[in-house]
Structure formats: structure tokens, C-alpha cells
PDB file of C-alpha atoms in Angstrom:
ATOM      1  CA  MET A   1      -2.406 232.080 148.153  1.00 54.00           C
ATOM      2  CA  PRO A   2       0.214 231.395 150.859  1.00 55.00           C
ATOM      3  CA  VAL A   3      -0.439 228.387 153.085  1.00 54.00           C
ATOM      4  CA  LEU A   4      -0.330 229.010 156.798  1.00 51.00           C
ATOM      5  CA  ARG A   5       1.621 226.352 158.708  1.00 52.00           C
ATOM      6  CA  TYR A   6       1.242 225.868 162.416  1.00 45.00           C
ATOM      7  CA  LYS A   7       4.028 224.485 164.551  1.00 51.00           C
ATOM      8  CA  LYS A   8       2.906 221.526 166.606  1.00 52.00           C
ATOM      9  CA  SER A   9       3.091 222.140 170.315  1.00 52.00           C
ATOM     10  CA  ASN A  10       5.036 219.755 172.565  1.00 55.00           C
ATOM     11  CA  ARG A  11       3.399 221.024 175.710  1.00 56.00           C
ATOM     12  CA  TRP A  12       1.113 217.982 176.072  1.00 52.00           C
ATOM     13  CA  GLY A  13       4.106 215.667 175.887  1.00 55.00           C
ATOM     14  CA  LEU A  14       5.798 217.693 178.596  1.00 57.00           C
ATOM     15  CA  VAL A  15       2.688 217.403 180.762  1.00 57.00           C
ATOM     16  CA  TRP A  16       2.342 213.622 180.366  1.00 62.00           C
ATOM     17  CA  ILE A  17       5.927 212.862 181.411  1.00 65.00           C
ATOM     18  CA  PRO A  18       5.648 214.182 185.002  1.00 62.00           C
ATOM     19  CA  LEU A  19       2.110 212.759 185.305  1.00 63.00           C
ATOM     20  CA  ALA A  20       3.329 209.293 184.328  1.00 62.00           C
ATOM     21  CA  LEU A  21       6.195 209.612 186.801  1.00 63.00           C
ATOM     22  CA  ILE A  22       3.838 210.619 189.633  1.00 63.00           C
ATOM     23  CA  VAL A  23       1.479 207.716 188.882  1.00 56.00           C
ATOM     24  CA  SER A  24       4.359 205.209 188.791  1.00 61.00           C
ATOM     25  CA  ILE A  25       5.765 206.412 192.109  1.00 57.00           C
ATOM     26  CA  SER A  26       2.306 206.377 193.707  1.00 53.00           C
ATOM     27  CA  ILE A  27       1.698 202.782 192.592  1.00 54.00           C
ATOM     28  CA  TYR A  28       5.125 201.703 193.897  1.00 50.00           C
ATOM     29  CA  PHE A  29       4.570 203.135 197.363  1.00 49.00           C
ATOM     30  CA  ALA A  30       0.942 201.987 197.477  1.00 49.00           C
ATOM     31  CA  ILE A  31       2.100 198.415 196.899  1.00 47.00           C
ATOM     32  CA  LYS A  32       5.044 198.653 199.242  1.00 47.00           C
ATOM     33  CA  TRP A  33       3.734 200.700 202.146  1.00 44.00           C
ATOM     34  CA  GLY A  34      -0.037 200.570 201.714  1.00 44.00           C
ATOM     35  CA  LEU A  35      -1.917 199.764 204.906  1.00 45.00           C
ATOM     36  CA  LYS A  36      -3.953 197.037 203.207  1.00 54.00           C
ATOM     37  CA  PRO A  37      -1.936 195.473 200.381  1.00 60.00           C
ATOM     38  CA  ARG A  38      -3.697 192.607 198.711  1.00 83.00           C
ATOM     39  CA  PRO A  39      -1.995 189.318 199.632  1.00 89.00           C
ATOM     40  CA  ILE A  40      -0.773 187.389 196.598  1.00 94.00           C
ATOM     41  CA  PRO A  41      -0.725 183.588 197.094  1.00 94.00           C
ATOM     42  CA  GLN A  42       2.676 182.022 196.454  1.00 96.00           C
ATOM     43  CA  ILE A  43       2.242 178.478 197.786  1.00 96.00           C
ATOM     44  CA  ASN A  44      -1.180 176.890 198.272  1.00 95.00           C
ATOM     45  CA  PRO A  45      -1.441 174.606 201.328  1.00 96.00           C
ATOM     46  CA  SER A  46       1.019 171.795 200.677  1.00 96.00           C
ATOM     47  CA  GLU A  47       1.626 168.776 202.867  1.00 96.00           C
ATOM     48  CA  TYR A  48       5.130 167.909 204.042  1.00 96.00           C
ATOM     49  CA  ALA A  49       6.530 165.217 206.324  1.00 95.00           C
ATOM     50  CA  LEU A  50       9.651 166.750 207.877  1.00 95.00           C
ATOM     51  CA  PRO A  51      10.638 170.385 208.572  1.00 96.00           C
ATOM     52  CA  GLU A  52      13.608 170.103 206.196  1.00 97.00           C
ATOM     53  CA  GLU A  53      11.203 169.188 203.394  1.00 97.00           C
ATOM     54  CA  ALA A  54       9.238 172.374 204.061  1.00 97.00           C
ATOM     55  CA  GLY A  55      12.440 174.406 203.777  1.00 97.00           C
ATOM     56  CA  ALA A  56      13.383 172.731 200.512  1.00 98.00           C
ATOM     57  CA  LEU A  57       9.877 173.409 199.149  1.00 97.00           C
ATOM     58  CA  ILE A  58      10.225 177.102 200.067  1.00 97.00           C
ATOM     59  CA  TYR A  59      13.563 177.360 198.272  1.00 97.00           C
ATOM     60  CA  ARG A  60      12.309 175.600 195.130  1.00 96.00           C
ATOM     61  CA  ARG A  61       9.302 177.945 194.936  1.00 96.00           C
ATOM     62  CA  PHE A  62      11.305 181.131 195.366  1.00 95.00           C
ATOM     63  CA  HIS A  63      14.693 180.288 193.874  1.00 92.00           C
ATOM     64  CA  PRO A  64      14.134 182.061 190.487  1.00 90.00           C
ATOM     65  CA  PHE A  65      14.263 185.488 192.145  1.00 89.00           C
ATOM     66  CA  LEU A  66      16.293 184.533 195.226  1.00 90.00           C
ATOM     67  CA  ARG A  67      19.216 183.621 192.967  1.00 86.00           C
ATOM     68  CA  GLN A  68      19.342 187.286 191.945  1.00 88.00           C
ATOM     69  CA  GLU A  69      19.536 188.519 195.552  1.00 91.00           C
ATOM     70  CA  LYS A  70      22.725 189.302 197.466  1.00 92.00           C
ATOM     71  CA  MET A  71      21.062 189.352 200.881  1.00 94.00           C
ATOM     72  CA  VAL A  72      17.998 187.539 202.244  1.00 96.00           C
ATOM     73  CA  VAL A  73      16.377 187.956 205.673  1.00 97.00           C
ATOM     74  CA  LEU A  74      14.846 184.860 207.313  1.00 97.00           C
ATOM     75  CA  GLY A  75      12.400 185.344 210.179  1.00 97.00           C
ATOM     76  CA  SER A  76      11.591 182.549 212.660  1.00 97.00           C
ATOM     77  CA  ALA A  77       8.591 182.155 214.973  1.00 95.00           C
ATOM     78  CA  PRO A  78       9.975 180.779 218.281  1.00 92.00           C
ATOM     79  CA  TRP A  79       6.740 178.916 219.156  1.00 92.00           C
ATOM     80  CA  ILE A  80       6.940 176.855 215.949  1.00 94.00           C
ATOM     81  CA  ARG A  81       8.600 173.561 216.796  1.00 91.00           C
ATOM     82  CA  ASP A  82      11.880 172.951 214.936  1.00 94.00           C
ATOM     83  CA  TYR A  83      11.803 176.249 213.037  1.00 96.00           C
ATOM     84  CA  ASP A  84      15.581 175.924 212.712  1.00 97.00           C
ATOM     85  CA  ARG A  85      15.157 172.657 210.803  1.00 97.00           C
ATOM     86  CA  VAL A  86      12.942 174.424 208.252  1.00 97.00           C
ATOM     87  CA  TRP A  87      15.796 176.822 207.470  1.00 97.00           C
ATOM     88  CA  ASN A  88      18.273 173.920 207.524  1.00 97.00           C
ATOM     89  CA  GLY A  89      16.306 172.388 204.660  1.00 97.00           C
ATOM     90  CA  PHE A  90      16.095 175.759 202.918  1.00 97.00           C
ATOM     91  CA  LEU A  91      19.874 176.285 203.003  1.00 96.00           C
ATOM     92  CA  ALA A  92      20.607 172.643 202.153  1.00 96.00           C
ATOM     93  CA  ALA A  93      18.437 172.938 199.018  1.00 96.00           C
ATOM     94  CA  ALA A  94      20.102 176.249 198.142  1.00 94.00           C
ATOM     95  CA  ARG A  95      23.592 174.762 198.504  1.00 93.00           C
ATOM     96  CA  ALA A  96      22.602 171.741 196.409  1.00 94.00           C
ATOM     97  CA  ASP A  97      21.529 174.264 193.752  1.00 93.00           C
ATOM     98  CA  ASN A  98      25.023 175.859 193.931  1.00 90.00           C
ATOM     99  CA  TRP A  99      23.752 179.001 195.682  1.00 89.00           C
ATOM    100  CA  LYS A 100      26.988 179.982 197.391  1.00 87.00           C
ATOM    101  CA  ILE A 101      26.158 181.569 200.746  1.00 89.00           C
ATOM    102  CA  ASP A 102      29.169 183.366 202.225  1.00 89.00           C
ATOM    103  CA  THR A 103      28.049 184.563 205.661  1.00 93.00           C
ATOM    104  CA  LEU A 104      25.195 183.928 208.079  1.00 96.00           C
ATOM    105  CA  TYR A 105      24.304 186.613 210.635  1.00 95.00           C
ATOM    106  CA  GLU A 106      22.143 185.127 213.369  1.00 95.00           C
ATOM    107  CA  ASP A 107      20.243 186.351 216.418  1.00 94.00           C
ATOM    108  CA  PRO A 108      21.914 184.592 219.395  1.00 93.00           C
ATOM    109  CA  ALA A 109      18.515 184.126 221.095  1.00 93.00           C
ATOM    110  CA  LEU A 110      17.340 181.759 218.326  1.00 95.00           C
ATOM    111  CA  LYS A 111      18.069 178.088 217.819  1.00 96.00           C
ATOM    112  CA  PRO A 112      20.999 178.154 215.392  1.00 96.00           C
ATOM    113  CA  ILE A 113      20.785 177.077 211.801  1.00 95.00           C
ATOM    114  CA  LYS A 114      22.947 174.049 211.038  1.00 93.00           C
ATOM    115  CA  ASN A 115      26.689 174.655 210.821  1.00 91.00           C
ATOM    116  CA  PHE A 116      27.139 173.885 207.131  1.00 93.00           C
ATOM    117  CA  ASP A 117      30.673 173.371 205.820  1.00 90.00           C
ATOM    118  CA  GLY A 118      32.316 176.615 204.714  1.00 89.00           C
ATOM    119  CA  LEU A 119      29.550 178.848 206.083  1.00 91.00           C
ATOM    120  CA  LYS A 120      30.913 181.811 208.038  1.00 93.00           C
ATOM    121  CA  ARG A 121      28.832 182.720 211.085  1.00 94.00           C
ATOM    122  CA  LYS A 122      28.470 186.025 212.890  1.00 93.00           C
ATOM    123  CA  THR A 123      26.306 187.262 215.750  1.00 92.00           C
ATOM    124  CA  LEU A 124      23.586 189.648 214.655  1.00 91.00           C
ATOM    125  CA  SER A 125      23.678 192.970 216.483  1.00 77.00           C
ATOM    126  CA  TRP A 126      20.260 194.276 217.465  1.00 69.00           C
ATOM    127  CA  PRO A 127      18.035 196.270 218.099  1.00 65.00           C
ATOM    128  CA  GLU A 128      19.472 198.533 215.436  1.00 74.00           C
ATOM    129  CA  VAL A 129      21.787 198.337 212.453  1.00 83.00           C
ATOM    130  CA  THR A 130      25.060 199.572 213.932  1.00 86.00           C
ATOM    131  CA  PRO A 131      27.608 201.424 211.762  1.00 87.00           C
ATOM    132  CA  LYS A 132      29.903 198.404 212.132  1.00 89.00           C
ATOM    133  CA  LEU A 133      27.256 195.987 210.853  1.00 90.00           C
ATOM    134  CA  ALA A 134      26.329 198.295 207.969  1.00 90.00           C
ATOM    135  CA  SER A 135      29.989 198.598 206.993  1.00 91.00           C
ATOM    136  CA  GLU A 136      30.507 194.821 207.083  1.00 90.00           C
ATOM    137  CA  LEU A 137      27.420 194.202 204.968  1.00 91.00           C
ATOM    138  CA  LYS A 138      28.448 196.822 202.412  1.00 90.00           C
ATOM    139  CA  THR A 139      31.822 195.093 202.061  1.00 89.00           C
ATOM    140  CA  HIS A 140      30.167 191.722 201.484  1.00 87.00           C
ATOM    141  CA  LEU A 141      27.793 193.169 198.913  1.00 85.00           C
ATOM    142  CA  GLU A 142      30.525 195.088 197.060  1.00 84.00           C
ATOM    143  CA  PHE A 143      32.396 191.830 196.485  1.00 81.00           C
ATOM    144  CA  GLY A 144      29.244 190.010 195.398  1.00 76.00           C
ATOM    145  CA  ARG A 145      29.110 187.723 198.432  1.00 80.00           C
ATOM    146  CA  LEU A 146      25.752 186.336 199.462  1.00 89.00           C
ATOM    147  CA  VAL A 147      24.559 187.102 203.005  1.00 94.00           C
ATOM    148  CA  VAL A 148      21.732 185.455 204.961  1.00 96.00           C
ATOM    149  CA  ILE A 149      20.336 187.098 208.096  1.00 96.00           C
ATOM    150  CA  HIS A 150      18.397 184.985 210.609  1.00 97.00           C
ATOM    151  CA  THR A 151      16.190 186.883 213.044  1.00 95.00           C
ATOM    152  CA  THR A 152      12.653 186.684 214.447  1.00 94.00           C
ATOM    153  CA  PHE A 153       9.517 187.128 212.313  1.00 93.00           C
ATOM    154  CA  ASN A 154       8.643 190.482 213.920  1.00 90.00           C
ATOM    155  CA  HIS A 155      12.055 191.857 212.939  1.00 92.00           C
ATOM    156  CA  SER A 156      12.103 190.368 209.437  1.00 94.00           C
ATOM    157  CA  SER A 157       8.755 191.558 208.063  1.00 93.00           C
ATOM    158  CA  TYR A 158       8.468 195.055 206.593  1.00 91.00           C
ATOM    159  CA  ARG A 159       5.009 195.237 208.175  1.00 87.00           C
ATOM    160  CA  ASN A 160       6.305 195.612 211.726  1.00 84.00           C
ATOM    161  CA  GLU A 161       7.295 198.895 213.337  1.00 79.00           C
ATOM    162  CA  ASP A 162      10.601 197.433 214.569  1.00 80.00           C
ATOM    163  CA  SER A 163      11.568 195.807 211.295  1.00 89.00           C
ATOM    164  CA  LEU A 164      15.250 195.017 210.909  1.00 92.00           C
ATOM    165  CA  THR A 165      14.666 194.638 207.161  1.00 93.00           C
ATOM    166  CA  LYS A 166      13.478 198.250 206.960  1.00 91.00           C
ATOM    167  CA  GLU A 167      16.547 199.369 208.915  1.00 92.00           C
ATOM    168  CA  LEU A 168      18.755 197.470 206.483  1.00 92.00           C
ATOM    169  CA  GLU A 169      16.988 199.118 203.559  1.00 93.00           C
ATOM    170  CA  ARG A 170      17.676 202.563 205.015  1.00 91.00           C
ATOM    171  CA  ALA A 171      21.287 201.773 205.896  1.00 91.00           C
ATOM    172  CA  LEU A 172      22.183 200.090 202.596  1.00 92.00           C
ATOM    173  CA  LYS A 173      19.977 202.198 200.294  1.00 90.00           C
ATOM    174  CA  ARG A 174      18.028 199.356 198.683  1.00 91.00           C
ATOM    175  CA  PRO A 175      15.157 196.969 199.513  1.00 92.00           C
ATOM    176  CA  TRP A 176      15.724 193.330 200.516  1.00 94.00           C
ATOM    177  CA  THR A 177      13.693 190.147 200.377  1.00 96.00           C
ATOM    178  CA  ALA A 178      12.310 188.824 203.675  1.00 96.00           C
ATOM    179  CA  LEU A 179      10.797 185.392 204.374  1.00 97.00           C
ATOM    180  CA  SER A 180       8.875 185.575 207.667  1.00 97.00           C
ATOM    181  CA  MET A 181       7.569 182.449 209.387  1.00 97.00           C
ATOM    182  CA  LEU A 182       4.118 182.436 211.004  1.00 96.00           C
ATOM    183  CA  SER A 183       1.617 179.880 212.341  1.00 94.00           C
ATOM    184  CA  PHE A 184      -1.249 178.403 210.339  1.00 91.00           C
ATOM    185  CA  ALA A 185      -4.477 177.104 211.983  1.00 93.00           C
ATOM    186  CA  LEU A 186      -6.736 174.437 210.468  1.00 93.00           C
ATOM    187  CA  ASN A 187      -9.710 174.444 212.850  1.00 92.00           C
ATOM    188  CA  SER A 188     -11.520 176.813 215.212  1.00 90.00           C
ATOM    189  CA  GLU A 189      -9.708 175.499 218.297  1.00 91.00           C
ATOM    190  CA  GLU A 190      -6.295 176.127 216.773  1.00 92.00           C
ATOM    191  CA  LEU A 191      -7.456 179.532 215.532  1.00 91.00           C
ATOM    192  CA  GLU A 192      -8.317 180.630 219.066  1.00 90.00           C
ATOM    193  CA  GLN A 193      -4.793 179.739 220.231  1.00 90.00           C
ATOM    194  CA  LEU A 194      -2.994 181.159 217.190  1.00 89.00           C
ATOM    195  CA  GLN A 195       0.133 183.164 217.965  1.00 87.00           C
ATOM    196  CA  PRO A 196       0.609 186.074 217.755  1.00 86.00           C
ATOM    197  CA  PRO A 197      -3.053 186.962 218.494  1.00 87.00           C
ATOM    198  CA  CYS A 198      -5.046 189.105 216.062  1.00 86.00           C
ATOM    199  CA  GLU A 199      -7.209 191.613 217.957  1.00 80.00           C
ATOM    200  CA  ASP A 200      -8.998 193.200 214.998  1.00 71.00           C
ATOM    201  CA  GLN A 201      -9.401 191.229 211.762  1.00 66.00           C
ATOM    202  CA  VAL A 202     -11.098 194.049 209.865  1.00 64.00           C
ATOM    203  CA  ALA A 203      -8.745 196.942 210.622  1.00 62.00           C
ATOM    204  CA  PRO A 204      -5.548 196.034 212.506  1.00 64.00           C
ATOM    205  CA  SER A 205      -4.690 198.967 214.742  1.00 58.00           C
ATOM    206  CA  THR A 206      -0.934 198.685 214.262  1.00 65.00           C
ATOM    207  CA  ARG A 207       1.439 197.526 211.571  1.00 66.00           C
ATOM    208  CA  GLY A 208       2.657 194.874 213.984  1.00 67.00           C
ATOM    209  CA  GLU A 209      -0.841 193.493 214.359  1.00 82.00           C
ATOM    210  CA  TYR A 210      -1.086 193.344 210.563  1.00 86.00           C
ATOM    211  CA  VAL A 211       1.286 190.361 210.613  1.00 88.00           C
ATOM    212  CA  ALA A 212      -0.733 188.542 213.278  1.00 87.00           C
ATOM    213  CA  CYS A 213      -3.981 189.130 211.412  1.00 90.00           C
ATOM    214  CA  ALA A 214      -2.455 187.891 208.150  1.00 92.00           C
ATOM    215  CA  ALA A 215      -1.983 184.488 209.832  1.00 93.00           C
ATOM    216  CA  ALA A 216      -5.564 184.528 211.125  1.00 92.00           C
ATOM    217  CA  LYS A 217      -6.979 185.496 207.730  1.00 92.00           C
ATOM    218  CA  ILE A 218      -5.262 182.758 205.744  1.00 94.00           C
ATOM    219  CA  SER A 219      -6.301 180.271 208.442  1.00 93.00           C
ATOM    220  CA  ARG A 220      -9.962 181.299 208.134  1.00 92.00           C
ATOM    221  CA  ARG A 221      -9.750 181.089 204.354  1.00 91.00           C
ATOM    222  CA  TYR A 222      -8.751 177.421 204.450  1.00 91.00           C
ATOM    223  CA  LEU A 223     -10.960 176.227 207.335  1.00 88.00           C
ATOM    224  CA  ARG A 224     -13.568 175.062 204.805  1.00 85.00           C
ATOM    225  CA  LYS A 225     -10.977 172.939 203.002  1.00 86.00           C
ATOM    226  CA  LYS A 226     -10.992 170.515 205.941  1.00 87.00           C
ATOM    227  CA  LEU A 227      -7.242 169.936 205.820  1.00 91.00           C
ATOM    228  CA  ASP A 228      -6.105 167.185 208.190  1.00 93.00           C
ATOM    229  CA  PRO A 229      -4.820 168.880 211.391  1.00 92.00           C
ATOM    230  CA  GLY A 230      -2.815 165.766 212.175  1.00 93.00           C
ATOM    231  CA  LYS A 231      -0.475 166.485 209.262  1.00 94.00           C
ATOM    232  CA  ASN A 232       2.076 169.194 208.503  1.00 96.00           C
ATOM    233  CA  TRP A 233       1.119 171.941 206.049  1.00 96.00           C
ATOM    234  CA  LEU A 234       2.897 174.867 204.433  1.00 97.00           C
ATOM    235  CA  ALA A 235       1.455 177.914 202.647  1.00 97.00           C
ATOM    236  CA  SER A 236       2.824 181.285 201.577  1.00 97.00           C
ATOM    237  CA  GLU A 237       1.682 184.765 200.521  1.00 96.00           C
ATOM    238  CA  ARG A 238       3.382 187.941 199.374  1.00 95.00           C
ATOM    239  CA  HIS A 239       2.367 191.125 201.211  1.00 93.00           C
ATOM    240  CA  GLY A 240       3.911 194.045 199.362  1.00 86.00           C
ATOM    241  CA  LEU A 241       7.241 194.089 197.543  1.00 86.00           C
ATOM    242  CA  GLY A 242       9.714 191.547 198.843  1.00 91.00           C
ATOM    243  CA  ASP A 243       7.684 190.737 201.994  1.00 95.00           C
ATOM    244  CA  TYR A 244       6.866 187.015 201.969  1.00 97.00           C
ATOM    245  CA  PHE A 245       4.949 185.281 204.766  1.00 97.00           C
ATOM    246  CA  ILE A 246       5.598 181.561 205.290  1.00 97.00           C
ATOM    247  CA  PHE A 247       2.711 179.886 207.143  1.00 97.00           C
ATOM    248  CA  ILE A 248       3.531 176.658 208.982  1.00 97.00           C
ATOM    249  CA  HIS A 249       1.070 174.173 210.487  1.00 95.00           C
ATOM    250  CA  GLN A 250       2.538 171.388 212.582  1.00 93.00           C
ATOM    251  CA  GLY A 251       0.536 168.203 212.931  1.00 88.00           C
ATOM    252  CA  ILE A 252      -0.365 166.640 216.248  1.00 71.00           C
ATOM    253  CA  GLU A 253       1.035 163.269 215.220  1.00 57.00           C
ATOM    254  CA  ALA A 254       4.293 162.080 216.803  1.00 37.00           C
ATOM    255  CA  GLU A 255       7.403 163.553 215.216  1.00 49.00           C
ATOM    256  CA  GLN A 256       9.838 161.383 213.392  1.00 47.00           C
ATOM    257  CA  ALA A 257      13.496 161.170 214.356  1.00 39.00           C
ATOM    258  CA  ASP A 258      15.743 163.967 213.165  1.00 45.00           C
ATOM    259  CA  PRO A 259      17.132 163.169 209.723  1.00 47.00           C
ATOM    260  CA  GLU A 260      20.610 163.965 208.469  1.00 46.00           C
ATOM    261  CA  VAL A 261      20.513 166.868 206.020  1.00 42.00           C
ATOM    262  CA  THR A 262      22.843 166.593 203.051  1.00 41.00           C
ATOM    263  CA  GLN A 263      25.497 169.276 203.209  1.00 43.00           C
TER     264      GLN A 263
END
């Protein structure tokens, strides 16, 4: 008797391929653009003495992936005392680690980062990425030169409506890493004065308020730890892909004299 043979159908394999692709894309955008991404701790509250030490700590924590980047956006909070010295320590640690930074673009309204030897400096055009700026950045990136952009926290974080980092992603066709500086409160009095203010902890009404409420939330989380408000503390979280928040608490004790940072 002849044996009937049935050809196996590949239709299920063809169905699973687009389904897997849809799921992968959905997960990517949920993590990146979701309204409530789950913060991922990067640095637990750590004490530091001088702002430069905080910057060096930030670099040491993030250097494994930063060394693979060709452009990094740094965001400062103007009300944080000596925010420029934090980034001085960050760049000093990077240079000591042979991370060769070619050009620094900086918002002229901010206190400038230290003028390290061999570091080219340019004024950052804003409020939008001009064709000239995009062209310059593309040239740097094509030749493998490392670029650092120094702006304010509300322009560095992807979570803000007016994010420079998002504009750079659109102009240069790829995402970038942003380190955005924010305040960190250690008691109820400091929490009430925290800047920028968070109006709605449960459901921030705007993407801009999301950043403010992230600072309030991490502050509330560590109130029970009874950290000494007279000392300096640093913490960090990741909020979505490449969007890192750096939380700074400055102690009420008298500041020490400015140190010399090794170049």
C-alpha cells in the first residue's frame, strides 16, 4: 500500500517572525518613551567630600559604556553650587583614563567647565540644532572624534519636551547618552524647597514635570535612611534608554577651598 506523505507547512514560522518583530519594537519604545518607565538604580547614595570627587565617581561608574560612545550630553542644574566642578572631576577622571575628548560644546549661560589642555571649545547654539551644528557634529563623528555637550538638565534629559538630546537624535539619526544633574533632598524641609518643584507625584502632568518628580521620589525613598544632611551625597538612576539622572545633595557644612584638578 502506498504511503501518503504530507509536506510540512512553514506558515507558522512565517507568522512568528513578524510577531516577534512587533513585540521587540513594542518593548523598545515602551522602555524608551513610556510615560512611566521604571527607574533602575545606578549609584546608591554615596558620600563625597568635594564636587570633583563626585564627578570622578560618576565617570568610574559609567565608564564601561561611556567609552563606547562618540558623543555624551551633560546637563547641569544652575541652583546646584559648583555644578561645573562636578563635571571638571568627571572630565579629569576621563582624561586620566585616556578617554580622548576632542571638542566641548557649551551653553554660554552656564559656568564653564575647566579649560583642559588640548580641549577645543565651541559655543552651543540653542534652542534648536541648526544645520551648521548638525554638520559639524557629523564631521566629528565620521572621524571618530569624541564630543561632549554641556547644557542645562531640562535640555539634556529625554524626558523633557524641549530636549536637546532628542533633537540631536533626530538630526544625527541615532540615540545618545545623557547625564542630567538634579537635586537630592534628605529631610522634609529640604524636600519642600526642592527644585524644580514636583506638582503631582502620582501622575506628572507633563514630561517636563516627570524630571522634577523623579528627584522628589528618590528623595522620599531615602528619607528613612537618615543620611546626614550636613554631608555631600550622590545617587543615580536610569530612566529609559540612555537617560541617566545624577542626584546631588550638598551639605550645609562650610565648603573647603577649591582644589587643583589634575589635567
